[in-house]
Amino acid sequence: MDFDLLTHELKKAFAQLDVTEKQEAAKAEKLQRKTERAARRKAARRKPVTVKTIQRPPATAMCKDCGKSTNPDPELYFLPVQCLHCQQLSEAIDLGIRSKSCTEFSSVSVVPGGAPGLGKRK
């Protein structure tokens, strides 16, 4: 019986040693990965920063409607290119999507009470 107890105690002690050894190996591996990562970051900082080039519109482009050569807008180069004549024609056509003229307010009146539909607050 004493032999079984001794064997059991030895197994427990060696199991604890194995766990400690695995933990220390994991710590060493983590420290190595940390130093490698720091070295990569340091090397990445040394590289010159490349400036992203802005896409420039072509000097001349073809009108999408009539095909005439025209200059595109430098700020809104991603919009379809239209010549002045086609722009004026498209502005003259009212599709009902937007108003033809700008809506301006001549006066504003303030009504006492709460928000619309909520009634007067007391």
PDB file of C-alpha atoms in Angstrom:
ATOM      1  CA  MET A   1       0.000   0.000   0.000  1.00  0.00           C
ATOM      2  CA  ASP A   2       2.820   2.404   0.755  1.00  0.00           C
ATOM      3  CA  PHE A   3       4.233   1.769  -2.714  1.00  0.00           C
ATOM      4  CA  ASP A   4       0.951   2.912  -4.350  1.00  0.00           C
ATOM      5  CA  LEU A   5       0.874   6.065  -2.215  1.00  0.00           C
ATOM      6  CA  LEU A   6       4.500   6.850  -3.120  1.00  0.00           C
ATOM      7  CA  THR A   7       3.761   6.309  -6.817  1.00  0.00           C
ATOM      8  CA  HIS A   8       0.732   8.574  -6.622  1.00  0.00           C
ATOM      9  CA  GLU A   9       2.689  11.366  -4.897  1.00  0.00           C
ATOM     10  CA  LEU A  10       5.515  11.112  -7.449  1.00  0.00           C
ATOM     11  CA  LYS A  11       3.048  11.329 -10.333  1.00  0.00           C
ATOM     12  CA  LYS A  12       1.528  14.477  -8.805  1.00  0.00           C
ATOM     13  CA  ALA A  13       4.958  16.084  -8.357  1.00  0.00           C
ATOM     14  CA  PHE A  14       6.099  15.282 -11.906  1.00  0.00           C
ATOM     15  CA  ALA A  15       2.774  16.481 -13.311  1.00  0.00           C
ATOM     16  CA  GLN A  16       3.305  19.821 -11.545  1.00  0.00           C
ATOM     17  CA  LEU A  17       6.861  19.991 -12.937  1.00  0.00           C
ATOM     18  CA  ASP A  18       5.531  19.350 -16.463  1.00  0.00           C
ATOM     19  CA  VAL A  19       2.952  22.135 -16.101  1.00  0.00           C
ATOM     20  CA  THR A  20       5.595  24.561 -14.820  1.00  0.00           C
ATOM     21  CA  GLU A  21       7.935  23.649 -17.667  1.00  0.00           C
ATOM     22  CA  LYS A  22       5.167  24.207 -20.249  1.00  0.00           C
ATOM     23  CA  GLN A  23       4.283  27.575 -18.700  1.00  0.00           C
ATOM     24  CA  GLU A  24       7.913  28.745 -18.794  1.00  0.00           C
ATOM     25  CA  ALA A  25       8.257  27.594 -22.420  1.00  0.00           C
ATOM     26  CA  ALA A  26       5.111  29.522 -23.327  1.00  0.00           C
ATOM     27  CA  LYS A  27       6.449  32.643 -21.577  1.00  0.00           C
ATOM     28  CA  ALA A  28       9.761  32.381 -23.436  1.00  0.00           C
ATOM     29  CA  GLU A  29       7.957  31.951 -26.784  1.00  0.00           C
ATOM     30  CA  LYS A  30       5.716  34.945 -26.040  1.00  0.00           C
ATOM     31  CA  LEU A  31       8.744  37.097 -25.151  1.00  0.00           C
ATOM     32  CA  GLN A  32      10.474  36.054 -28.388  1.00  0.00           C
ATOM     33  CA  ARG A  33       7.388  36.926 -30.468  1.00  0.00           C
ATOM     34  CA  LYS A  34       7.158  40.278 -28.673  1.00  0.00           C
ATOM     35  CA  THR A  35      10.772  41.180 -29.490  1.00  0.00           C
ATOM     36  CA  GLU A  36      10.326  40.089 -33.131  1.00  0.00           C
ATOM     37  CA  ARG A  37       7.175  42.216 -33.420  1.00  0.00           C
ATOM     38  CA  ALA A  38       8.974  45.231 -31.923  1.00  0.00           C
ATOM     39  CA  ALA A  39      11.833  44.761 -34.399  1.00  0.00           C
ATOM     40  CA  ARG A  40       9.370  44.596 -37.315  1.00  0.00           C
ATOM     41  CA  ARG A  41       7.625  47.776 -36.130  1.00  0.00           C
ATOM     42  CA  LYS A  42      10.936  49.568 -35.764  1.00  0.00           C
ATOM     43  CA  ALA A  43      11.968  48.497 -39.265  1.00  0.00           C
ATOM     44  CA  ALA A  44       8.590  49.581 -40.662  1.00  0.00           C
ATOM     45  CA  ARG A  45       9.030  53.073 -39.193  1.00  0.00           C
ATOM     46  CA  ARG A  46      12.310  53.500 -41.038  1.00  0.00           C
ATOM     47  CA  LYS A  47      10.718  52.948 -44.436  1.00  0.00           C
ATOM     48  CA  PRO A  48       9.880  56.131 -46.319  1.00  0.00           C
ATOM     49  CA  VAL A  49       6.205  56.907 -46.434  1.00  0.00           C
ATOM     50  CA  THR A  50       4.775  56.748 -49.913  1.00  0.00           C
ATOM     51  CA  VAL A  51       2.337  59.490 -50.827  1.00  0.00           C
ATOM     52  CA  LYS A  52      -0.841  58.257 -52.386  1.00  0.00           C
ATOM     53  CA  THR A  53      -1.256  59.854 -55.762  1.00  0.00           C
ATOM     54  CA  ILE A  54      -4.516  61.568 -56.540  1.00  0.00           C
ATOM     55  CA  GLN A  55      -6.194  60.497 -59.723  1.00  0.00           C
ATOM     56  CA  ARG A  56      -6.122  63.448 -62.099  1.00  0.00           C
ATOM     57  CA  PRO A  57      -8.768  63.913 -64.767  1.00  0.00           C
ATOM     58  CA  PRO A  58      -7.616  63.882 -68.365  1.00  0.00           C
ATOM     59  CA  ALA A  59      -6.958  67.268 -69.973  1.00  0.00           C
ATOM     60  CA  THR A  60      -9.827  66.758 -72.424  1.00  0.00           C
ATOM     61  CA  ALA A  61     -12.650  64.261 -72.451  1.00  0.00           C
ATOM     62  CA  MET A  62     -15.597  63.407 -74.633  1.00  0.00           C
ATOM     63  CA  CYS A  63     -19.111  64.576 -73.720  1.00  0.00           C
ATOM     64  CA  LYS A  64     -21.259  61.621 -72.682  1.00  0.00           C
ATOM     65  CA  ASP A  65     -24.263  62.912 -74.650  1.00  0.00           C
ATOM     66  CA  CYS A  66     -23.036  64.452 -77.905  1.00  0.00           C
ATOM     67  CA  GLY A  67     -19.416  63.209 -78.080  1.00  0.00           C
ATOM     68  CA  LYS A  68     -17.771  66.662 -78.402  1.00  0.00           C
ATOM     69  CA  SER A  69     -14.372  67.248 -76.854  1.00  0.00           C
ATOM     70  CA  THR A  70     -14.668  69.236 -73.593  1.00  0.00           C
ATOM     71  CA  ASN A  71     -12.737  69.970 -70.386  1.00  0.00           C
ATOM     72  CA  PRO A  72     -13.859  68.018 -67.316  1.00  0.00           C
ATOM     73  CA  ASP A  73     -14.318  69.684 -63.920  1.00  0.00           C
ATOM     74  CA  PRO A  74     -11.059  69.232 -61.940  1.00  0.00           C
ATOM     75  CA  GLU A  75     -12.869  68.910 -58.598  1.00  0.00           C
ATOM     76  CA  LEU A  76     -15.710  66.647 -59.736  1.00  0.00           C
ATOM     77  CA  TYR A  77     -13.764  64.444 -62.149  1.00  0.00           C
ATOM     78  CA  PHE A  78     -15.723  61.328 -61.129  1.00  0.00           C
ATOM     79  CA  LEU A  79     -18.996  62.690 -62.581  1.00  0.00           C
ATOM     80  CA  PRO A  80     -19.892  62.000 -66.211  1.00  0.00           C
ATOM     81  CA  VAL A  81     -18.442  64.708 -68.459  1.00  0.00           C
ATOM     82  CA  GLN A  82     -20.891  67.006 -70.279  1.00  0.00           C
ATOM     83  CA  CYS A  83     -20.203  69.967 -72.558  1.00  0.00           C
ATOM     84  CA  LEU A  84     -21.767  73.349 -71.724  1.00  0.00           C
ATOM     85  CA  HIS A  85     -24.547  72.929 -74.288  1.00  0.00           C
ATOM     86  CA  CYS A  86     -25.599  69.537 -72.901  1.00  0.00           C
ATOM     87  CA  GLN A  87     -25.399  70.878 -69.315  1.00  0.00           C
ATOM     88  CA  GLN A  88     -27.772  73.701 -70.190  1.00  0.00           C
ATOM     89  CA  LEU A  89     -30.153  71.271 -71.886  1.00  0.00           C
ATOM     90  CA  SER A  90     -30.178  68.943 -68.887  1.00  0.00           C
ATOM     91  CA  GLU A  91     -30.843  71.852 -66.501  1.00  0.00           C
ATOM     92  CA  ALA A  92     -33.749  73.056 -68.663  1.00  0.00           C
ATOM     93  CA  ILE A  93     -35.505  69.665 -68.486  1.00  0.00           C
ATOM     94  CA  ASP A  94     -37.547  69.320 -65.310  1.00  0.00           C
ATOM     95  CA  LEU A  95     -37.901  65.719 -64.158  1.00  0.00           C
ATOM     96  CA  GLY A  96     -39.781  66.681 -61.015  1.00  0.00           C
ATOM     97  CA  ILE A  97     -36.901  65.555 -58.867  1.00  0.00           C
ATOM     98  CA  ARG A  98     -35.714  69.002 -57.806  1.00  0.00           C
ATOM     99  CA  SER A  99     -37.170  72.460 -57.993  1.00  0.00           C
ATOM    100  CA  LYS A 100     -36.134  74.699 -60.879  1.00  0.00           C
ATOM    101  CA  SER A 101     -35.482  77.674 -58.653  1.00  0.00           C
ATOM    102  CA  CYS A 102     -34.047  78.041 -55.197  1.00  0.00           C
ATOM    103  CA  THR A 103     -36.637  78.310 -52.414  1.00  0.00           C
ATOM    104  CA  GLU A 104     -35.956  81.360 -50.276  1.00  0.00           C
ATOM    105  CA  PHE A 105     -37.783  82.308 -47.106  1.00  0.00           C
ATOM    106  CA  SER A 106     -39.106  85.858 -46.842  1.00  0.00           C
ATOM    107  CA  SER A 107     -40.298  85.543 -43.248  1.00  0.00           C
ATOM    108  CA  VAL A 108     -40.453  83.019 -40.444  1.00  0.00           C
ATOM    109  CA  SER A 109     -43.241  82.949 -37.858  1.00  0.00           C
ATOM    110  CA  VAL A 110     -42.876  81.290 -34.466  1.00  0.00           C
ATOM    111  CA  VAL A 111     -46.013  79.605 -33.144  1.00  0.00           C
ATOM    112  CA  PRO A 112     -46.365  79.114 -29.395  1.00  0.00           C
ATOM    113  CA  GLY A 113     -46.796  75.561 -28.196  1.00  0.00           C
ATOM    114  CA  GLY A 114     -44.953  72.282 -28.370  1.00  0.00           C
ATOM    115  CA  ALA A 115     -43.771  70.232 -31.257  1.00  0.00           C
ATOM    116  CA  PRO A 116     -46.286  69.544 -34.041  1.00  0.00           C
ATOM    117  CA  GLY A 117     -48.723  66.857 -33.017  1.00  0.00           C
ATOM    118  CA  LEU A 118     -47.712  66.826 -29.374  1.00  0.00           C
ATOM    119  CA  GLY A 119     -49.864  69.721 -28.219  1.00  0.00           C
ATOM    120  CA  LYS A 120     -48.927  72.510 -25.885  1.00  0.00           C
ATOM    121  CA  ARG A 121     -46.619  71.566 -23.037  1.00  0.00           C
ATOM    122  CA  LYS A 122     -47.323  72.883 -19.550  1.00  0.00           C
TER     123      LYS A 122
END
